[in-house]
């Protein structure tokens, strides 16, 4: 078959082709640069939407928030949320943002879509306790912004959640995307470590972390007390200076971790602001003095003895700056002094060891460990290296190891004294253990007594309120009916007035015995809530079951045949009972059930007494 397709012959002129290709490459290059610029602009302005779901309990914010540095520290939420600044935010690629020391205000922005559809509560944690001012803005449906203020310049009890770091619950609306802006300004290192966790996940993790801190502080306290006893026994001031250094170091670490503000000075924001530079400066002085005494610098290294004296003088200046200068000046000076002090003491230990001072072995190794930890912390605070769990707690871990090793060094130097004091320490520990055991037993007895009514041996009003509230919350979760009986001895005052208080007390005890014997389940909880009033909490019991039990109690009281006062309405003592039952609709609305039962009780009184009335 003949091919009818027309043939086209093309002849290329090589120079023209090169010129054309060159122009093409030029335009392609320009287009590529433009795409990069627009892409970078888009990348800087956008971050991934944070979507909460039932399957997650912790959300990494890496790549899901943007941030902007306001060098003037004067921009408002209206300024920063305007289109003029929308493309100036930079995406945060890591879980934390470490900018070192800066006077700028840092703005964070992120958006959350809540698709969890359950009752779990989500918490935002800015996991660095030394931030001065934190303003959290949340978008509202009417276009306005809600504001929550936190920071270590405010009293501790003003925090939404009383925690060593800055934690707040998120009021999320699943119907739309929730936009958040966070403005942070601080004189301390600008370290921002935002995390999103469900409340259960957060408190579970924090409980584990508290074990770590508890062991650390406990060990420091134990070392301080142990060496304080040694000082009292041998009167060697080396032990005393060691104790001061441990206490100062412990308080310094507590200040860094937020425990100082939480437990030691929660009502003193001013002192909280100076605590870190002040305690670190005191620690510098104490460690310098300890090094002079322990490795005998005047004997082995006279030059370093003089240099350490200068360091002690600089430490005193650091203390004065912490007390009277602004925070940033004080913290920068004390941080620099801490580095110099560590290097000087480490060098002193090495030289002393080299010159034959056997005691300098453990001392030098201890300062190698702490020097590494503190240097790591300082570099992370200045933003030189990445902040993570290890670097964040490097000084804490380094100090803990240093304390252990210095204690070993003291033991190595004063082994004989330790042997002499061993028996004394053992006896003291045994006394503490015995006293603690006795105290626990006494506390257990006191707790039981505080929960019982002395006359009837029934749980008292306080225990009733505790059980009633807990059962209400449990039934709110299970959506089972919770019933309540409120019982009252009819015209008890007449009985007391006519027969005397002994007869009245006997009646109260018999009434309590009837109620206790009427309980069919261990879960049922009778209580004496005051005077001649009793209450019975009936878990997972409907209204019919509660009413049947109330009628039985009324009948049993009547059958006791306790003679009543002549002026009473009945010949024998009777009871009136209010019966109510509800399936909880709100977790904190238990008073509603109590009021219904109480109202039914007074209805029974008005209808002639000696009966159980069901609440409407």
PDB file of C-alpha atoms in Angstrom, residues 12 49 187 194 207 216 227 276 288 297 308 335 337 373 421 451 458 466 471 484 524 540 543 545 578 593 603 609:
ATOM      1  CA  UNK A  12      18.806  22.954  11.131  1.00  0.00           C
ATOM      2  CA  UNK A  49      -2.847  21.363  59.910  1.00  0.00           C
ATOM      3  CA  UNK A 187      14.829  37.575  79.566  1.00  0.00           C
ATOM      4  CA  UNK A 194       5.460  23.080  72.477  1.00  0.00           C
ATOM      5  CA  UNK A 207       4.192  10.882  86.711  1.00  0.00           C
ATOM      6  CA  UNK A 216      17.403  12.862  91.847  1.00  0.00           C
ATOM      7  CA  UNK A 227      27.730  14.623 104.806  1.00  0.00           C
ATOM      8  CA  UNK A 276      18.537  30.792  88.693  1.00  0.00           C
ATOM      9  CA  UNK A 288      35.388  26.867  94.315  1.00  0.00           C
ATOM     10  CA  UNK A 297      45.366  23.852  96.297  1.00  0.00           C
ATOM     11  CA  UNK A 308      40.290  30.249  92.608  1.00  0.00           C
ATOM     12  CA  UNK A 335      26.607  31.524  83.013  1.00  0.00           C
ATOM     13  CA  UNK A 337      31.375  32.423  85.403  1.00  0.00           C
ATOM     14  CA  UNK A 373      26.899  18.199  81.180  1.00  0.00           C
ATOM     15  CA  UNK A 421      30.583   6.700 111.782  1.00  0.00           C
ATOM     16  CA  UNK A 451     -13.979   8.887 108.223  1.00  0.00           C
ATOM     17  CA  UNK A 458     -21.147   4.703 110.222  1.00  0.00           C
ATOM     18  CA  UNK A 466     -16.428  11.802  98.999  1.00  0.00           C
ATOM     19  CA  UNK A 471     -20.101   7.387  92.515  1.00  0.00           C
ATOM     20  CA  UNK A 484     -30.008   8.130  97.039  1.00  0.00           C
ATOM     21  CA  UNK A 524     -24.342   0.156  99.124  1.00  0.00           C
ATOM     22  CA  UNK A 540     -26.571   1.019  89.880  1.00  0.00           C
ATOM     23  CA  UNK A 543     -35.999   4.066  91.463  1.00  0.00           C
ATOM     24  CA  UNK A 545     -35.331  -0.841  93.878  1.00  0.00           C
ATOM     25  CA  UNK A 578     -36.806  10.750 100.636  1.00  0.00           C
ATOM     26  CA  UNK A 593     -29.757  14.258  93.086  1.00  0.00           C
ATOM     27  CA  UNK A 603     -42.655  15.945 101.482  1.00  0.00           C
ATOM     28  CA  UNK A 609     -44.234  11.073 108.506  1.00  0.00           C
TER      29      UNK A 609
END
